[in-house]
mmCIF file of C-alpha atoms in Angstrom:
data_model
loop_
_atom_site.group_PDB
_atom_site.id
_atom_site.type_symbol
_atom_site.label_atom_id
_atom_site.label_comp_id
_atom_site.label_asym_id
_atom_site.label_seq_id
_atom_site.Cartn_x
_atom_site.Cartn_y
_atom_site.Cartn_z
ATOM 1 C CA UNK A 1 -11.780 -30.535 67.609
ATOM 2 C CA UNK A 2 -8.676 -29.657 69.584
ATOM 3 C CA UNK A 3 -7.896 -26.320 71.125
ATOM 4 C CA UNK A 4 -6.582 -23.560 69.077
ATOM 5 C CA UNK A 5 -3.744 -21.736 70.361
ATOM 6 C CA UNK A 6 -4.360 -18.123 70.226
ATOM 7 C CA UNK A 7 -3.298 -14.564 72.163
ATOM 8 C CA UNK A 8 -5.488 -13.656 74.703
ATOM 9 C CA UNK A 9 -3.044 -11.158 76.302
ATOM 10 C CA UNK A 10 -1.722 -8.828 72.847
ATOM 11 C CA UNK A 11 -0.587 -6.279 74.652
ATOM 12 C CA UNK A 12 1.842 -8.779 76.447
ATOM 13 C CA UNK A 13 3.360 -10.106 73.429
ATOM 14 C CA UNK A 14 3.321 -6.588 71.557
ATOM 15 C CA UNK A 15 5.750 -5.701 74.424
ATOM 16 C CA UNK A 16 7.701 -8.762 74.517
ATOM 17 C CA UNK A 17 8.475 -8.493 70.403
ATOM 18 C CA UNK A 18 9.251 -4.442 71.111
ATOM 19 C CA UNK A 19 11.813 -5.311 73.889
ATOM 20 C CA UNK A 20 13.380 -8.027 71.795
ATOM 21 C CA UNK A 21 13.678 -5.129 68.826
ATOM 22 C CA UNK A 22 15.629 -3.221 71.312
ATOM 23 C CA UNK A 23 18.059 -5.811 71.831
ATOM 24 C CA UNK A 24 18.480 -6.993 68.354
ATOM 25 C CA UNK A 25 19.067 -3.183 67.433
ATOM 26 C CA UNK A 26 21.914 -2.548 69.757
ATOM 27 C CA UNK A 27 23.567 -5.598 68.057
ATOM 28 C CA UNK A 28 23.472 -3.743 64.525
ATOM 29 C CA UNK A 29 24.899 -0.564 66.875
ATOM 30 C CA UNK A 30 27.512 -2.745 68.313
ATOM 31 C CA UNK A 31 28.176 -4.440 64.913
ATOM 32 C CA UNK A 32 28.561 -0.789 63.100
ATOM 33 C CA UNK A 33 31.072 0.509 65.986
ATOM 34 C CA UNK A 34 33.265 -2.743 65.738
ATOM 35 C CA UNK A 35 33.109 -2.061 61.538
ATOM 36 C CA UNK A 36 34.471 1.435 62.537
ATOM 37 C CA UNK A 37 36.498 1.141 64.884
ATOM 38 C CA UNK A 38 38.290 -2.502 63.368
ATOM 39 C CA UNK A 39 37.861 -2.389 60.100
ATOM 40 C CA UNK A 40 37.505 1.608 58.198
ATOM 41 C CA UNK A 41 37.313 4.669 60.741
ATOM 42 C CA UNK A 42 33.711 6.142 59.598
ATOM 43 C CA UNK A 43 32.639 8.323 62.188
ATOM 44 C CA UNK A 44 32.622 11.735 60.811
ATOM 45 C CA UNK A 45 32.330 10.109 57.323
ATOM 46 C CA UNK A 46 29.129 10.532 55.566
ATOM 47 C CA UNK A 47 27.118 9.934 52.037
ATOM 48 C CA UNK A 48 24.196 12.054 52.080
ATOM 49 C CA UNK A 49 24.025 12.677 55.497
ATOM 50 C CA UNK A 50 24.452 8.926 56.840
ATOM 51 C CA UNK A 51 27.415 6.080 55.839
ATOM 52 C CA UNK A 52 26.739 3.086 53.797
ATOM 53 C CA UNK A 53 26.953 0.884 57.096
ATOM 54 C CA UNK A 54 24.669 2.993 59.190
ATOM 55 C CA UNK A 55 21.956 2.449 56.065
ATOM 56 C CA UNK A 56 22.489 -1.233 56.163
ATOM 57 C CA UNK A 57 21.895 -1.578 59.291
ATOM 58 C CA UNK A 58 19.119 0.972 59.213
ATOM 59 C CA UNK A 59 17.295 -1.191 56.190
ATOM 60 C CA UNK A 60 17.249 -3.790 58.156
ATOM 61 C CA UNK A 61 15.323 -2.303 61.609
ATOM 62 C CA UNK A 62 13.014 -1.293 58.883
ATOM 63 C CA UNK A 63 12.130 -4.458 57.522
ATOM 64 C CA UNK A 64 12.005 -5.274 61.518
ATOM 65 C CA UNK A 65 9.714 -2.697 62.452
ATOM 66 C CA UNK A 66 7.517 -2.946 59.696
ATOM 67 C CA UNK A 67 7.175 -6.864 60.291
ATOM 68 C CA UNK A 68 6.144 -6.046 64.125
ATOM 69 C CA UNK A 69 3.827 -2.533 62.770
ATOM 70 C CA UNK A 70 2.074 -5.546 60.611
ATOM 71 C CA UNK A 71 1.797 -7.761 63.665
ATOM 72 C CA UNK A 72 0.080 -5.189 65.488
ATOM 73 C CA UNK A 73 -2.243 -4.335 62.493
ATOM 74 C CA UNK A 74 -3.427 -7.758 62.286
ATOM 75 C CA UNK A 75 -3.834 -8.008 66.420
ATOM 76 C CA UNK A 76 -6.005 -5.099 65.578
ATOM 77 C CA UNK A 77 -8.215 -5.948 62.111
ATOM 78 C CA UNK A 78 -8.664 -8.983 63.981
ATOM 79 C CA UNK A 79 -10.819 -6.990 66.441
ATOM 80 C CA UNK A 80 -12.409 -4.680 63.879
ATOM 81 C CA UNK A 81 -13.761 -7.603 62.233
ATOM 82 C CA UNK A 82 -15.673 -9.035 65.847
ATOM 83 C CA UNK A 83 -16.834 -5.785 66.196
ATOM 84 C CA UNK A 84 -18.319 -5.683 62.524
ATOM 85 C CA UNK A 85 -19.630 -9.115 63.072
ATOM 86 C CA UNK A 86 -21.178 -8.064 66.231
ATOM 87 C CA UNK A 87 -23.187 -4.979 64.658
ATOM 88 C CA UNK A 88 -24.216 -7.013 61.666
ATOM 89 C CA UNK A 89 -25.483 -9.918 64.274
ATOM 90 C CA UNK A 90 -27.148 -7.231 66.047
ATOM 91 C CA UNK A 91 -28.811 -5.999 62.817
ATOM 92 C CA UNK A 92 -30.025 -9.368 61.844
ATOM 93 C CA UNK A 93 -29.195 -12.038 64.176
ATOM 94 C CA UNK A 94 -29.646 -14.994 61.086
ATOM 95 C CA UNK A 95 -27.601 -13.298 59.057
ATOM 96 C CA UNK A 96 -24.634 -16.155 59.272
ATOM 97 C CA UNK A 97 -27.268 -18.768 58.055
ATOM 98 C CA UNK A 98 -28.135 -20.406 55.456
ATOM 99 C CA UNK A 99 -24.446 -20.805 53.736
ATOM 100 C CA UNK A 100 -24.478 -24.019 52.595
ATOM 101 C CA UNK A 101 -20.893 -23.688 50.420
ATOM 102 C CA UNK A 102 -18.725 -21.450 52.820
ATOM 103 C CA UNK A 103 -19.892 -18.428 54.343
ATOM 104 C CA UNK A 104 -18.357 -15.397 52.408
ATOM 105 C CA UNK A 105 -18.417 -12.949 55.164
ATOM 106 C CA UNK A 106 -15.919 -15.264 57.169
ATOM 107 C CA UNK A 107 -14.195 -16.160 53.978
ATOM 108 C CA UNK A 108 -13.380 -12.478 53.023
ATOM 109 C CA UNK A 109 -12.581 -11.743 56.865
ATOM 110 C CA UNK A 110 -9.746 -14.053 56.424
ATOM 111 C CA UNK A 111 -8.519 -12.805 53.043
ATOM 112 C CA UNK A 112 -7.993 -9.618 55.292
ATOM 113 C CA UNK A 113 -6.482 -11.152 58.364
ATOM 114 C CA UNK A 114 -3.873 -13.588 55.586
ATOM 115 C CA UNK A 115 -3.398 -10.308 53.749
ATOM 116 C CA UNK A 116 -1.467 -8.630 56.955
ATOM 117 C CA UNK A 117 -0.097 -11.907 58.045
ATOM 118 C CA UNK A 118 2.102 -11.968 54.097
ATOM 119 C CA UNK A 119 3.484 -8.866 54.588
ATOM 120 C CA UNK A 120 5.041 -9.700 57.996
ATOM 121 C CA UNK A 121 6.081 -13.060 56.331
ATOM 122 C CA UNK A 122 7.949 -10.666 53.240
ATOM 123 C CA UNK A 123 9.104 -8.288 55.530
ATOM 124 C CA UNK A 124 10.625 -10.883 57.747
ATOM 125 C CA UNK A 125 12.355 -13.137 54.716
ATOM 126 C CA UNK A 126 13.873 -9.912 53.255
ATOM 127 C CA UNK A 127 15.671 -9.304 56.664
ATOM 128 C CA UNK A 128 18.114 -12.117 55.274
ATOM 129 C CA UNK A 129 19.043 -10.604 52.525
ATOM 130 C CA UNK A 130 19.844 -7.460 54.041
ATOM 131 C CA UNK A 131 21.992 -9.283 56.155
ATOM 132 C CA UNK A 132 23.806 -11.135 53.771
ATOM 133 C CA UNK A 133 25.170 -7.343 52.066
ATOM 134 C CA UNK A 134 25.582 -5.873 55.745
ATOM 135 C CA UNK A 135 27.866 -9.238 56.216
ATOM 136 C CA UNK A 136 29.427 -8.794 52.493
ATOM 137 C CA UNK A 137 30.059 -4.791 53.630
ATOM 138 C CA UNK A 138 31.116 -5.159 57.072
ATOM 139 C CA UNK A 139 33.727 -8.871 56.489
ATOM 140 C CA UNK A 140 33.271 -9.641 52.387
ATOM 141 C CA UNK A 141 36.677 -7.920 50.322
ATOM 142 C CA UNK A 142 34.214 -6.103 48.034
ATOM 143 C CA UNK A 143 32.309 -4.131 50.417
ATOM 144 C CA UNK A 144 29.885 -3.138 47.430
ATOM 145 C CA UNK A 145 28.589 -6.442 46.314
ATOM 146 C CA UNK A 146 25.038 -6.993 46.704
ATOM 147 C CA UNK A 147 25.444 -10.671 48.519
ATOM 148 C CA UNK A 148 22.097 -12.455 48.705
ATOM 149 C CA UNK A 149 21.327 -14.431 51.782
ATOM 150 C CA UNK A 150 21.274 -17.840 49.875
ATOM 151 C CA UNK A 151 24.973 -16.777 48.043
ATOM 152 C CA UNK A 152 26.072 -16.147 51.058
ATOM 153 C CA UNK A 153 25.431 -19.633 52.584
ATOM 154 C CA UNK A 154 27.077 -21.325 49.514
ATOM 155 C CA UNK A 155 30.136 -19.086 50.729
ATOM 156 C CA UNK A 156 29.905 -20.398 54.474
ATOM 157 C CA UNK A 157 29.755 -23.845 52.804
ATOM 158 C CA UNK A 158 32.782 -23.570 50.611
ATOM 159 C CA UNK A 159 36.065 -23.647 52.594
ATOM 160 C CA UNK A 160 38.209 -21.881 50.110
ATOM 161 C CA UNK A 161 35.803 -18.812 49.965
ATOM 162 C CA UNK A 162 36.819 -15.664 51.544
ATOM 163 C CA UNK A 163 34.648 -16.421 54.458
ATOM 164 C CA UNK A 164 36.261 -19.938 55.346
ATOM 165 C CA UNK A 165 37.350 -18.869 58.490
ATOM 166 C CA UNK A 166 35.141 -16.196 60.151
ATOM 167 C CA UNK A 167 33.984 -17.522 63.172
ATOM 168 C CA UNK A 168 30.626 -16.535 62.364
ATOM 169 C CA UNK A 169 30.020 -19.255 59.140
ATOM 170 C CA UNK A 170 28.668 -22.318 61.802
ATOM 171 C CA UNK A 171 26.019 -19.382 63.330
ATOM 172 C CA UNK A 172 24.937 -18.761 59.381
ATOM 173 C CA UNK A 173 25.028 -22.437 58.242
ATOM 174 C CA UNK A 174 22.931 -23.557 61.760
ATOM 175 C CA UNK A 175 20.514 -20.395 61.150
ATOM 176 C CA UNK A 176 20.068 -21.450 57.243
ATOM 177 C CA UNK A 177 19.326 -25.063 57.496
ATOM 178 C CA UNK A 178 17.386 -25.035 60.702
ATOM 179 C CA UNK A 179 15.002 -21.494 59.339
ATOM 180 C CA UNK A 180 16.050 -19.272 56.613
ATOM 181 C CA UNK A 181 16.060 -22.065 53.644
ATOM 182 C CA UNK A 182 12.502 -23.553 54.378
ATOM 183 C CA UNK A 183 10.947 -20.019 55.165
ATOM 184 C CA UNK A 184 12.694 -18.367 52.147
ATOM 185 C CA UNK A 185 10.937 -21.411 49.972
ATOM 186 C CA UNK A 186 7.344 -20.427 51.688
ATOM 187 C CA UNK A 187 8.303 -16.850 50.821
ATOM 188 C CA UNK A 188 8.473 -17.905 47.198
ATOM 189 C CA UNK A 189 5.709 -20.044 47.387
ATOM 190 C CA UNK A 190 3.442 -17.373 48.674
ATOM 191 C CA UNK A 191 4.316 -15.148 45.881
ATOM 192 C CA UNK A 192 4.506 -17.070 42.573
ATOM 193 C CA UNK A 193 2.207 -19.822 43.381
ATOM 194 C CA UNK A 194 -0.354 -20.170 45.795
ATOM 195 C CA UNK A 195 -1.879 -17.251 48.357
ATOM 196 C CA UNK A 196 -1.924 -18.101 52.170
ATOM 197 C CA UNK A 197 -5.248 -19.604 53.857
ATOM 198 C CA UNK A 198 -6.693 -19.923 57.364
ATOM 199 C CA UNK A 199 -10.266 -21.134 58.550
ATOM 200 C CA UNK A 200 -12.056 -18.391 60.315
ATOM 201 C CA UNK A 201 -13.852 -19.855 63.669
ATOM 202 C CA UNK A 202 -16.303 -17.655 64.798
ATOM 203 C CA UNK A 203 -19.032 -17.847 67.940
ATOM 204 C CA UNK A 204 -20.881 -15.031 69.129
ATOM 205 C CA UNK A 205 -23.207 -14.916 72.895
ATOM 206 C CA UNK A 206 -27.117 -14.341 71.682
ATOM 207 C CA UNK A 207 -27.463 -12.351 74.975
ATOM 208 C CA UNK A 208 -24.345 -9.724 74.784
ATOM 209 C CA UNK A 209 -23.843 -10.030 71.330
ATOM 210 C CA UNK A 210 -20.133 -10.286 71.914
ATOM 211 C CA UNK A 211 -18.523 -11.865 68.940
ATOM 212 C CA UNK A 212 -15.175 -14.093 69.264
ATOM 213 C CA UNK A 213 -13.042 -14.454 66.212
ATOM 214 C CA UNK A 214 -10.325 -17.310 65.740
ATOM 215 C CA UNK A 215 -8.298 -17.275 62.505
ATOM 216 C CA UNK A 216 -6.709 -21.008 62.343
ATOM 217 C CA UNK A 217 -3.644 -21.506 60.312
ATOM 218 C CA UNK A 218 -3.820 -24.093 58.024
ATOM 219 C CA UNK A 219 -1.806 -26.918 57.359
ATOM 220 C CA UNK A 220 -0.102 -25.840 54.700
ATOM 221 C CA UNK A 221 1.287 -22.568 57.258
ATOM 222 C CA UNK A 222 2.010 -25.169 59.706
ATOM 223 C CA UNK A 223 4.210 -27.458 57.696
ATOM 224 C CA UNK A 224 5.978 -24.359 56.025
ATOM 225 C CA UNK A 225 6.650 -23.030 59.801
ATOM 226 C CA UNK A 226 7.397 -26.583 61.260
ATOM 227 C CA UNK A 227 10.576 -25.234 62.273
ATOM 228 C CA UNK A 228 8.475 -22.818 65.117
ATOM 229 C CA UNK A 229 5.790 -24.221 65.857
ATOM 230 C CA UNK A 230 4.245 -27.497 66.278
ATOM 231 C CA UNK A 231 2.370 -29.206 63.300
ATOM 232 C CA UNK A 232 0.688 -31.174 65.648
ATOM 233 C CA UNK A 233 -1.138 -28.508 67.438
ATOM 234 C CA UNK A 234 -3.758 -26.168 66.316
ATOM 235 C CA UNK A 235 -2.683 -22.873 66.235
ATOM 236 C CA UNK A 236 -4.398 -19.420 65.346
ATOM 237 C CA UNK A 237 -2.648 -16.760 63.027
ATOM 238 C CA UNK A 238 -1.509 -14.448 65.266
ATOM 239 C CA UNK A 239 0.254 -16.367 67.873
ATOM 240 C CA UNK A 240 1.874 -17.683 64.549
ATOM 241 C CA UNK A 241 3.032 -14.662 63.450
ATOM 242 C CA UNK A 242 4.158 -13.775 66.826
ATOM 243 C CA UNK A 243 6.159 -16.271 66.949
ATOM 244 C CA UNK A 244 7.813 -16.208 63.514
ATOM 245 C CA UNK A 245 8.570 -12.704 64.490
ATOM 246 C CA UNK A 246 10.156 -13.700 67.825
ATOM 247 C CA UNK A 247 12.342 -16.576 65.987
ATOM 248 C CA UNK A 248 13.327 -14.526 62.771
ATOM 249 C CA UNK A 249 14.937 -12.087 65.774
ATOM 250 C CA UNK A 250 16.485 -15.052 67.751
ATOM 251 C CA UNK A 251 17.776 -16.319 64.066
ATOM 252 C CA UNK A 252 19.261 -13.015 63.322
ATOM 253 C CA UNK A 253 20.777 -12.671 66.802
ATOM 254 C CA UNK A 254 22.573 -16.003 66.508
ATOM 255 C CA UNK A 255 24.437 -14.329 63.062
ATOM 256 C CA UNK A 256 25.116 -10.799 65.285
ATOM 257 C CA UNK A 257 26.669 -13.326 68.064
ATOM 258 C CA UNK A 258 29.022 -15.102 65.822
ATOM 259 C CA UNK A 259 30.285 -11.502 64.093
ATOM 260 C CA UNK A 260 30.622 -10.346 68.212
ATOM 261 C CA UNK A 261 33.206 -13.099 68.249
ATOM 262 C CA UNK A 262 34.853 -12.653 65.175
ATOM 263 C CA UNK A 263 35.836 -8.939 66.400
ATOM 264 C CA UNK A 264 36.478 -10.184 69.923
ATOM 265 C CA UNK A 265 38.822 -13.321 68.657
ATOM 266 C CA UNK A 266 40.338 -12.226 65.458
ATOM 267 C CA UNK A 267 40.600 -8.110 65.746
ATOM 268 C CA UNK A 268 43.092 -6.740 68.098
ATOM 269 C CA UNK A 269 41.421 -4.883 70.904
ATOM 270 C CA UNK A 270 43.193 -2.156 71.573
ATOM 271 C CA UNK A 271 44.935 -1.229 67.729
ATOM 272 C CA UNK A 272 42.003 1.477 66.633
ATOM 273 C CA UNK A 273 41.612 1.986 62.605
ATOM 274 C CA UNK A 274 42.729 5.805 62.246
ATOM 275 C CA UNK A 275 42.261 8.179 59.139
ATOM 276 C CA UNK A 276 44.720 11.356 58.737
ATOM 277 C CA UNK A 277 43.133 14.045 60.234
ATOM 278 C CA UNK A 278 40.194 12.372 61.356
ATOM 279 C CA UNK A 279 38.944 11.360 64.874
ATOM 280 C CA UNK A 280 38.364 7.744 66.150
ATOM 281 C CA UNK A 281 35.627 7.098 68.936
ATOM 282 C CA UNK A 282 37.458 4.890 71.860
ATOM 283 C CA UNK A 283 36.996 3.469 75.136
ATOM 284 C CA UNK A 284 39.508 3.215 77.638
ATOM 285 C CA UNK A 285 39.783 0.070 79.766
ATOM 286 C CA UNK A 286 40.114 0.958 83.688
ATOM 287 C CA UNK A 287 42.426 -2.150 84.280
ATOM 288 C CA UNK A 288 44.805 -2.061 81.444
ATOM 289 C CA UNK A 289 44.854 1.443 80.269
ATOM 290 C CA UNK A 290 44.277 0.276 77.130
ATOM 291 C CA UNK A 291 41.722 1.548 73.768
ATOM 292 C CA UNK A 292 38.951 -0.131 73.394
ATOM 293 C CA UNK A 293 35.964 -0.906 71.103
ATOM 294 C CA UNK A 294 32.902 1.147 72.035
ATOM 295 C CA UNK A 295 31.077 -1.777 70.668
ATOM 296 C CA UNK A 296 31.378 -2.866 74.424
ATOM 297 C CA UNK A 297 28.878 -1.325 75.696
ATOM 298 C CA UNK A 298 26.004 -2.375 73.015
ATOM 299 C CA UNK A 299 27.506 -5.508 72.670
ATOM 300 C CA UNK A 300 26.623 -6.201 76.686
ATOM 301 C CA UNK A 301 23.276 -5.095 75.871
ATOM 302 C CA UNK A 302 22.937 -7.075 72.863
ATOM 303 C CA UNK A 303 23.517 -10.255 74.410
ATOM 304 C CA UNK A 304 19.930 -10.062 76.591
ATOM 305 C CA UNK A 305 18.655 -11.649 73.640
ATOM 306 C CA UNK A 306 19.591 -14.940 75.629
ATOM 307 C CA UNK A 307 16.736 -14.368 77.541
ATOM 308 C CA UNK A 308 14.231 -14.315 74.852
ATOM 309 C CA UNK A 309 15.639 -18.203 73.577
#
């Protein structure tokens, strides 16, 4: 049997999706200055405390967050159930024996581990989505629409749509057709036909009683996930997840990139949007005296996420 790739440092790759979040976050800043600044002067503006654009991009870091809070819940259940293993072992050391048609205690321990593991895969599909109506809101004519990710790609595809000649349609179409399209079919797979598996691979030491748990995707995951990781390869649930987590962020950060150039290429720099009687948040540009977006700033940040590729 081959070697299963698995985490042995979690705290490393905890850290590593957490800085990546940072990133990808001061894109949606960036994006939401540009948006006010460009396109409809909304600082001071708010509904209910907080404008529509600051809520779009604030449902999205949600769906984020909650993908990575999931990630760390699994990182942990994983190690709940060696430790539950480990007292029942010490209890009665033959109580894994004697299953001759699947041991249910390892069966139900991954029910719990696949259970975590499809609510980072919902969390991280829905991302799209929310993308697609902060896109419709930020470029689309009617800001209101509630664009779906996969309406939006037919848009990037059709050259007489009203977002024929954003700069940012190749990022979209490359994103779709290399991630979102396959991953938003295993997203409806997982809910309206069949439930996700993995093989639990468990050893313990008879002298320390120290149990070692190893939840291998199956290869039904792998082929759904062939864009990320390597069906030929063995790999265990978590370092999975962590790395559809990484590559959903990457995915998304190729979108913010193309809407960065949009503003920088098609948006006059130094022409702020300004409402009667309002106030307009600027920078001013040491070498030519001129406005400028304070997108700047965030936008430098943003683009770290090169690092992470």
């Amino acid at each position: 049997m081959s070697e299963i790739l698995f985490i042995d440092e979690p705290q490393e790759k905890l850290d590593e999706i957490q800085s990546l979040i940072k990133v990808v976050y001061e894109g949606f800043m960036a994006l939401a200055m540009d948006y006010g600044y460009h396109i409809n002067n909304v600082f001071g503006q708010s509904k209910d405390g907080k404008h529509e654009i600051y809520e779009l991009r604030d449902s999205i870091n949600y769906r984020i967050r909650s993908a990575n809070l999931h990630f760390y819940l699994l990182i942990v259940r994983k190690f709940e159930i060696e430790n539950r293993f480990a007292k029942m072992l010490k209890e009665k050391p033959t109580v894994f024996n004697g299953f001759i048609m699947g041991n249910p205690h390892f069966e139900m321990a991954s029910d719990e581990i696949m259970a975590i593991y499809d609510s980072i895969v919902f969390h991280l599909s829905s991302c799209f989505d929310y993308l697609a109506m902060l896109t419709q809101f930020v470029f689309g004519k009617n800001p209101q629409t509630k664009l779906q990710w996969i309406t939006l790609v037919k848009h990037c595809h059709n050259n007489k749509s009203e977002f024929a000649n954003r700069k940012f349609v190749e990022n979209i179409k490359k994103v779709n057709s290399e991630f979102v399209s396959k991953f938003n079919d295993y997203r409806a797979e997982l809910i309206h036909r069949k439930k996700s598996t993995s093989f639990a691979n468990v050893s313990w030491e008879l002298d320390s009683g120290k149990v070692t748990t190893q939840f291998k995707c199956s290869e039904k995951i792998k082929s759904n996930l062939k864009k990320i990781i390597d069906k030929d390869l063995e790999y265990c649930i978590s370092y999975a997840s962590f790395e559809l987590i990484k590559q959903t962020l990457l995915k998304i950060s190729h979108v913010l990139n193309g809407m960065h150039d949009e503003f920088r290429e098609n948006y006059i720099g130094h022409a702020p949007k300004m409402n009667n009687g309002g106030f307009q948040l600027i920078t001013m540009n040491p070498e030519t005296k001129f406005a400028e977006s304070p997108a700047l700033g965030s936008w430098k940040k943003f683009m770290e996420y090169k690092n992470f590729c």
